[in-house]
Short mmCIF file of C-alpha atoms and ligand atoms in Angstrom, two decimals:
data_model
loop_
_atom_site.label_atom_id
_atom_site.label_comp_id
_atom_site.label_asym_id
_atom_site.label_seq_id
_atom_site.Cartn_x
_atom_site.Cartn_y
_atom_site.Cartn_z
CA MET A 497 -32.84 -30.42 15.50
CA GLU A 498 -35.64 -28.17 16.80
CA ALA A 499 -38.60 -27.69 14.49
CA THR A 500 -39.08 -24.17 13.10
CA PRO A 501 -41.93 -22.51 15.02
CA SER A 502 -45.06 -22.39 12.89
CA PRO A 503 -46.41 -18.96 11.86
CA ASP A 504 -49.56 -20.06 13.73
CA ILE A 505 -47.91 -18.89 16.96
CA LEU A 506 -48.44 -15.31 15.64
CA SER A 507 -51.78 -13.54 15.88
CA ALA A 508 -54.12 -13.85 12.91
CA GLU A 509 -54.04 -10.05 12.51
CA LEU A 510 -50.23 -10.00 12.26
CA ARG A 511 -50.18 -12.99 9.92
CA GLN A 512 -52.63 -11.17 7.66
CA SER A 513 -50.52 -8.02 7.70
CA LEU A 514 -47.31 -9.89 6.90
CA SER A 515 -48.83 -11.96 4.13
CA ARG A 516 -47.75 -9.59 1.37
CA ARG A 517 -44.47 -8.89 -0.35
CA PHE A 518 -42.17 -6.35 1.38
CA GLU A 519 -39.36 -4.68 -0.55
CA ASN A 520 -37.29 -2.98 2.18
CA ILE A 521 -37.13 -4.89 5.43
CA VAL A 522 -35.03 -3.64 8.34
CA VAL A 523 -34.34 -5.60 11.54
CA PHE A 524 -33.36 -3.27 14.40
CA SER A 525 -32.10 -5.24 17.38
CA GLY A 526 -30.88 -4.95 20.94
CA ALA A 527 -29.47 -7.15 23.65
CA GLY A 528 -32.63 -9.32 23.89
CA LEU A 529 -31.78 -10.86 20.51
CA SER A 530 -28.66 -12.44 22.01
CA ALA A 531 -30.26 -13.30 25.38
CA ASP A 532 -31.20 -16.79 24.20
CA SER A 533 -27.54 -17.34 23.28
CA GLY A 534 -26.70 -16.81 26.95
CA ILE A 535 -25.34 -13.26 26.65
CA PRO A 536 -26.74 -11.08 29.45
CA THR A 537 -28.84 -8.05 28.52
CA PHE A 538 -28.33 -4.70 30.26
CA ARG A 539 -31.71 -4.07 31.82
CA SER A 540 -33.83 -7.27 31.88
CA GLY A 541 -34.83 -7.97 35.45
CA GLU A 542 -32.27 -9.37 37.85
CA ASN A 543 -30.07 -10.84 35.14
CA GLY A 544 -29.29 -7.54 33.44
CA LEU A 545 -25.66 -6.36 33.58
CA TRP A 546 -26.73 -3.01 35.05
CA SER A 547 -28.36 -4.70 38.05
CA GLU A 548 -25.00 -6.21 39.01
CA PHE A 549 -22.56 -3.59 37.70
CA ASN A 550 -22.67 0.20 37.74
CA PRO A 551 -22.40 1.63 34.20
CA ALA A 552 -20.82 4.80 35.64
CA ASP A 553 -17.84 2.70 36.81
CA LEU A 554 -17.44 0.66 33.63
CA ALA A 555 -19.03 2.17 30.52
CA THR A 556 -18.15 5.88 30.44
CA PRO A 557 -15.06 7.92 29.47
CA ASP A 558 -14.71 8.92 33.16
CA ALA A 559 -14.63 5.27 34.23
CA TRP A 560 -11.86 4.66 31.70
CA LYS A 561 -9.89 7.64 33.01
CA ALA A 562 -10.33 6.47 36.61
CA ASN A 563 -9.36 2.78 36.21
CA LYS A 564 -8.38 1.48 32.78
CA ALA A 565 -7.49 -1.98 34.09
CA LEU A 566 -10.92 -2.46 35.72
CA VAL A 567 -12.73 -1.39 32.55
CA TRP A 568 -10.48 -3.47 30.24
CA GLY A 569 -10.82 -6.54 32.51
CA TRP A 570 -14.62 -6.25 32.53
CA TYR A 571 -14.81 -5.99 28.76
CA GLU A 572 -12.39 -8.92 28.42
CA TRP A 573 -14.72 -11.00 30.63
CA ARG A 574 -17.65 -10.06 28.42
CA ARG A 575 -15.64 -10.94 25.29
CA GLY A 576 -15.13 -14.39 26.82
CA LEU A 577 -18.91 -14.82 27.30
CA ILE A 578 -19.47 -13.93 23.65
CA LEU A 579 -16.74 -16.27 22.39
CA LYS A 580 -18.45 -19.16 24.21
CA ALA A 581 -21.91 -18.27 22.84
CA GLN A 582 -23.48 -19.42 19.58
CA PRO A 583 -25.97 -17.61 17.34
CA ASN A 584 -29.54 -18.62 18.18
CA PRO A 585 -32.52 -19.25 15.84
CA GLY A 586 -33.27 -15.48 15.92
CA HIS A 587 -29.88 -14.58 14.39
CA LEU A 588 -30.21 -17.43 11.88
CA ALA A 589 -33.68 -16.21 10.86
CA ILE A 590 -32.27 -12.72 10.16
CA ALA A 591 -29.61 -14.32 7.93
CA GLN A 592 -32.32 -16.22 6.06
CA LEU A 593 -34.38 -13.06 5.68
CA GLN A 594 -31.38 -11.25 4.24
CA SER A 595 -30.48 -14.00 1.80
CA THR A 596 -34.04 -14.36 0.50
CA LEU A 597 -35.43 -10.81 0.75
CA ASN A 598 -32.34 -8.59 1.08
CA ALA A 599 -33.19 -7.38 4.58
CA ASN A 600 -30.83 -4.96 6.38
CA ALA A 601 -29.66 -5.42 9.96
CA ILE A 602 -29.06 -2.55 12.38
CA THR A 603 -28.02 -3.53 15.89
CA GLN A 604 -27.06 -1.93 19.17
CA ASN A 605 -25.26 -5.15 20.07
CA VAL A 606 -21.49 -5.26 20.36
CA ASP A 607 -21.29 -9.05 19.91
CA ASP A 608 -20.58 -10.80 16.60
CA LEU A 609 -23.48 -13.25 16.59
CA HIS A 610 -25.21 -11.73 13.55
CA GLU A 611 -21.99 -12.16 11.57
CA ARG A 612 -21.45 -15.70 12.84
CA ALA A 613 -25.01 -16.54 11.76
CA GLY A 614 -24.14 -15.29 8.25
CA VAL A 615 -25.74 -11.81 8.29
CA ARG A 616 -23.75 -9.38 6.10
CA ASP A 617 -23.16 -5.61 6.39
CA VAL A 618 -24.48 -5.33 9.95
CA LEU A 619 -24.63 -1.72 11.17
CA HIS A 620 -23.27 -1.76 14.73
CA LEU A 621 -24.54 1.48 16.28
CA HIS A 622 -22.63 1.00 19.54
CA GLY A 623 -19.45 -0.45 18.04
CA SER A 624 -18.01 -3.91 18.43
CA MET A 625 -16.32 -5.87 21.17
CA PHE A 626 -13.98 -7.22 18.50
CA GLU A 627 -12.59 -3.91 17.25
CA PRO A 628 -10.40 -2.58 20.07
CA ARG A 629 -8.36 0.50 19.22
CA CYS A 630 -5.79 2.84 20.72
CA ALA A 631 -7.59 5.39 22.90
CA ILE A 632 -5.14 8.08 21.73
CA CYS A 633 -4.35 7.56 18.03
CA GLY A 634 -7.14 5.16 17.06
CA LEU A 635 -4.85 2.42 15.69
CA SER A 636 -6.72 -0.88 15.63
CA HIS A 637 -5.49 -3.74 17.71
CA SER A 638 -5.91 -7.53 17.83
CA PHE A 639 -6.37 -9.60 20.96
CA ALA A 640 -3.43 -11.65 22.20
CA GLN A 641 -4.67 -12.86 25.60
CA SER A 642 -7.45 -15.28 26.48
CA PRO A 643 -10.29 -13.60 28.36
CA PRO A 644 -10.65 -14.08 32.15
CA ASP A 645 -13.60 -15.97 33.59
CA ALA A 646 -14.24 -13.45 36.40
CA PRO A 647 -15.85 -10.07 35.69
CA LEU A 648 -13.95 -7.69 37.92
CA ARG A 649 -10.36 -8.77 37.47
CA GLU A 650 -8.13 -5.78 36.76
CA ILE A 651 -6.15 -6.36 33.55
CA THR A 652 -3.76 -3.72 32.22
CA PRO A 653 -4.86 -2.89 28.68
CA PRO A 654 -2.36 -3.53 25.88
CA GLN A 655 -0.13 -0.65 24.82
CA CYS A 656 -0.37 0.86 21.35
CA PRO A 657 2.83 -0.02 19.43
CA SER A 658 2.70 3.32 17.62
CA CYS A 659 2.02 5.96 20.32
CA LYS A 660 2.22 3.94 23.58
CA GLY A 661 -1.38 4.90 24.42
CA ALA A 662 -3.70 2.39 26.09
CA VAL A 663 -5.88 0.18 23.89
CA ARG A 664 -9.61 0.56 24.67
CA PRO A 665 -12.72 -1.46 23.79
CA GLY A 666 -14.19 -0.49 20.40
CA VAL A 667 -17.61 0.27 21.83
CA VAL A 668 -19.61 3.47 22.36
CA TRP A 669 -19.84 4.47 26.01
CA PHE A 670 -22.44 6.74 27.63
CA GLY A 671 -21.61 10.35 26.81
CA GLU A 672 -19.77 9.41 23.59
CA GLN A 673 -20.99 10.24 20.10
CA LEU A 674 -22.13 7.44 17.83
CA SER A 675 -20.41 7.37 14.43
CA ARG A 676 -22.19 9.96 12.28
CA ALA A 677 -21.68 7.81 9.18
CA VAL A 678 -23.22 4.74 10.82
CA MET A 679 -26.12 6.73 12.31
CA GLY A 680 -26.76 8.42 8.95
CA ARG A 681 -26.90 5.07 7.15
CA ALA A 682 -29.24 3.68 9.82
CA GLU A 683 -31.58 6.68 9.55
CA ARG A 684 -31.72 6.41 5.75
CA MET A 685 -32.34 2.65 5.87
CA ILE A 686 -35.22 3.03 8.30
CA ALA A 687 -36.68 6.01 6.42
CA ALA A 688 -36.82 3.82 3.30
CA CYS A 689 -38.24 0.67 4.89
CA ASP A 690 -41.69 -0.82 4.41
CA LEU A 691 -41.30 -3.33 7.26
CA LEU A 692 -39.42 -2.66 10.50
CA LEU A 693 -38.83 -5.45 13.02
CA VAL A 694 -37.80 -4.00 16.42
CA VAL A 695 -36.29 -6.92 18.31
CA GLY A 696 -35.14 -7.26 21.93
CA THR A 697 -34.48 -3.65 22.85
CA SER A 698 -35.79 -1.67 25.83
CA GLY A 699 -35.75 1.52 23.74
CA VAL A 700 -34.33 3.70 26.49
CA VAL A 701 -30.89 4.53 25.08
CA TYR A 702 -30.69 7.47 22.70
CA PRO A 703 -30.03 8.32 19.92
CA ALA A 704 -30.52 4.66 18.89
CA ALA A 705 -34.03 4.49 20.39
CA GLY A 706 -35.10 7.48 18.28
CA LEU A 707 -34.46 5.58 15.04
CA VAL A 708 -37.87 3.89 15.12
CA ALA A 709 -39.49 7.30 14.64
CA HIS A 710 -37.74 7.57 11.24
CA ALA A 711 -39.92 4.79 9.79
CA PRO A 712 -42.44 6.09 7.25
CA ARG A 713 -46.08 6.17 8.41
CA THR A 714 -46.90 3.73 5.65
CA ALA A 715 -44.39 1.15 6.93
CA THR A 716 -45.45 -1.76 9.11
CA ALA A 717 -43.56 -1.83 12.42
CA VAL A 718 -43.51 -4.92 14.65
CA GLU A 719 -41.95 -5.20 18.09
CA ILE A 720 -40.66 -8.62 19.17
CA ASN A 721 -40.01 -8.62 22.91
CA PRO A 722 -41.38 -10.70 25.80
CA ALA A 723 -41.85 -7.50 27.86
CA ALA A 724 -43.48 -4.12 27.23
CA THR A 725 -40.97 -1.38 26.34
CA GLN A 726 -40.68 2.28 25.49
CA GLN A 727 -41.02 1.25 21.82
CA SER A 728 -44.26 -0.72 22.25
CA GLY A 729 -46.52 2.27 21.63
CA ARG A 730 -44.56 3.19 18.50
CA THR A 731 -45.09 -0.06 16.60
CA ASP A 732 -48.21 -1.34 14.81
CA TYR A 733 -47.92 -4.82 16.32
CA VAL A 734 -46.29 -6.35 19.37
CA VAL A 735 -45.22 -9.99 19.63
CA ARG A 736 -44.71 -10.89 23.28
CA MET A 737 -42.27 -13.75 22.72
CA SER A 738 -38.56 -14.31 22.71
CA ALA A 739 -36.68 -13.42 19.54
CA SER A 740 -35.50 -17.00 19.05
CA GLN A 741 -39.10 -18.17 18.98
CA ALA A 742 -40.83 -15.33 17.11
CA LEU A 743 -38.25 -14.40 14.46
CA PRO A 744 -38.18 -17.85 12.77
CA ALA A 745 -42.00 -17.77 12.62
CA VAL A 746 -42.09 -14.22 11.20
CA VAL A 747 -39.35 -14.99 8.69
CA GLY A 748 -41.07 -18.25 7.69
CA LEU A 749 -44.16 -16.23 6.84
CA LEU A 750 -42.33 -13.45 5.00
CA THR A 751 -40.20 -15.77 2.91
CA GLN A 752 -43.23 -17.76 1.69
CA HIS A 753 -43.61 -14.88 -0.76
CA GLY A 754 -39.88 -14.55 -1.50
C1 BJW B 850 -35.73 -10.17 24.91
C2 BJW B 850 -35.36 -11.42 25.28
C3 BJW B 850 -35.50 -12.40 24.31
C4 BJW B 850 -35.00 -10.22 26.96
N1 BJW B 850 -35.97 -12.08 23.10
N2 BJW B 850 -36.18 -9.85 23.70
C5 BJW B 850 -32.04 11.80 25.93
C6 BJW B 850 -32.56 11.76 27.21
C7 BJW B 850 -31.79 11.33 28.29
C8 BJW B 850 -30.46 10.91 28.11
C9 BJW B 850 -29.97 10.95 26.84
C10 BJW B 850 -30.74 11.40 25.78
N3 BJW B 850 -29.99 11.32 24.65
C11 BJW B 850 -28.77 10.80 24.98
C12 BJW B 850 -28.74 10.58 26.31
C13 BJW B 850 -27.60 10.02 27.08
C14 BJW B 850 -27.41 8.55 26.86
C15 BJW B 850 -28.73 7.83 27.11
O1 BJW B 850 -29.46 7.45 26.21
N4 BJW B 850 -29.05 7.57 28.37
C16 BJW B 850 -30.31 6.88 28.72
C17 BJW B 850 -29.98 5.58 29.46
C18 BJW B 850 -31.17 7.81 29.51
N5 BJW B 850 -26.91 8.29 25.52
C19 BJW B 850 -25.61 8.40 25.24
O2 BJW B 850 -24.79 8.75 26.06
C20 BJW B 850 -25.21 8.07 23.82
N6 BJW B 850 -24.42 9.09 23.26
C21 BJW B 850 -24.90 10.30 23.03
O3 BJW B 850 -26.05 10.61 23.28
O4 BJW B 850 -23.99 11.15 22.45
C22 BJW B 850 -24.38 12.51 22.24
C23 BJW B 850 -23.61 13.40 23.15
C24 BJW B 850 -22.33 13.08 23.54
C25 BJW B 850 -21.62 13.94 24.35
C26 BJW B 850 -22.23 15.11 24.78
C27 BJW B 850 -23.52 15.42 24.39
C28 BJW B 850 -24.20 14.56 23.55
C29 BJW B 850 -24.33 6.82 23.80
C30 BJW B 850 -25.06 5.62 24.24
C31 BJW B 850 -24.12 4.41 24.27
C32 BJW B 850 -24.79 3.19 24.89
N7 BJW B 850 -23.81 2.24 25.23
C33 BJW B 850 -24.22 0.96 25.74
C34 BJW B 850 -22.96 0.18 26.14
C35 BJW B 850 -22.21 -0.26 24.87
C36 BJW B 850 -20.93 -0.92 25.20
C37 BJW B 850 -21.12 -2.14 26.05
O5 BJW B 850 -21.70 -3.13 25.58
O6 BJW B 850 -20.69 -2.10 27.20
O7 BJW B 850 -24.96 0.25 24.75
S1 BJW B 850 -25.37 1.05 27.11
C38 BJW B 850 -26.28 -0.38 26.65
O8 BJW B 850 -27.64 0.01 26.34
C39 BJW B 850 -25.67 -0.87 25.32
C40 BJW B 850 -26.89 -1.21 24.53
O9 BJW B 850 -26.58 -1.25 23.15
C41 BJW B 850 -27.85 -0.13 24.92
C42 BJW B 850 -29.30 -0.46 24.63
O10 BJW B 850 -29.71 -1.56 25.37
P1 BJW B 850 -30.68 -2.64 24.73
O11 BJW B 850 -30.01 -3.32 23.61
O12 BJW B 850 -31.99 -2.03 24.46
O13 BJW B 850 -30.75 -3.72 25.92
P2 BJW B 850 -31.61 -3.67 27.28
O14 BJW B 850 -30.95 -4.58 28.22
O15 BJW B 850 -31.90 -2.31 27.71
O16 BJW B 850 -33.00 -4.31 26.84
C43 BJW B 850 -33.10 -5.68 26.48
C44 BJW B 850 -34.51 -5.96 26.03
O17 BJW B 850 -34.55 -7.30 25.55
C45 BJW B 850 -35.56 -5.82 27.13
O18 BJW B 850 -36.63 -5.03 26.63
C46 BJW B 850 -36.03 -7.27 27.33
O19 BJW B 850 -37.42 -7.37 27.64
C47 BJW B 850 -35.74 -7.89 26.01
N8 BJW B 850 -35.50 -9.32 26.04
N9 BJW B 850 -34.93 -11.37 26.63
C48 BJW B 850 -36.30 -10.77 22.88
N10 BJW B 850 -35.19 -13.69 24.62
ZN1 ZN B 851 -1.83 4.85 19.57
#
């Protein structure tokens, strides 16, 4: 088993700032959190999904209208990648933070790695790969087929047993509204936090990226991301490391006072 990274990998200034008791911790994550589980991000360098695939062809209502089988097949391929992946030490650290200090998790991720690590009540801003529904009547659906291992195989989506509509992925595409209820809960959680950990997100997709601005001025905000992002200037501290390395160290420090 790998040793938990020591808090000493964090700067002395950050260690000092985190060495007090926090009451309302929120972890706001993006694709970078799952990168160390082998799930590709959208925009990190050459490995990002959007450097290989065009979002306009795959992740918009127009793409769905134009070719449902292409879109369904691509999402089925991605579901297969997720099924093969395991939560990494970053997800496990969030679970530990929640069980010891009641932290809340808000994610843009559509995978289920938080849940598989044991994190409860995760707010999925952009939906879930595991909640497909009828595109017409909204009836939820369960998967019957095994996912393909190639990304651009056209697969006819299942038919809704109630209205005969096509079943679509349960995610939020560009140009679609996020659930008002989920967004409202996320805004209230962040507005009430005293520590915000912004993990593995490029901060370019709105309205999710705007959530960080809801944190109170008095809260401590920390970005965990190996690269500079649009959020970097909005947080008090930046930790330029991977989530799987930094989160266990941060959580180790925070839970010393739990
Ligand atoms: C690591 C790491 C490691 C690597 N450890 N870190 C204002 C201005 C301009 C445009 C808009 C605007 N407001 C809204 C828009 C339009 C649009 C938008 O934001 N576009 C921008 C791209 C410009 N937004 C929308 O359309 C949203 N809806 C909306 O606004 O509705 C209102 C409306 C509707 C109709 C009419 C009028 C108004 C919906 C957005 C839905 C986003 N959907 C996606 C796909 C989900 C389904 C799927 O999975 O296919 O969500 S896009 C994609 O981006 C996905 C992600 O959740 C989202 C955010 O990405 P994330 O998580 O930040 O990942 P990356 O890849 O960008 O970054 C990864 C980071 O990790 C990097 O920083 C790395 O450095 C880091 N990293 N390894 C830690 N080991
Ligand atoms: Zn239906």
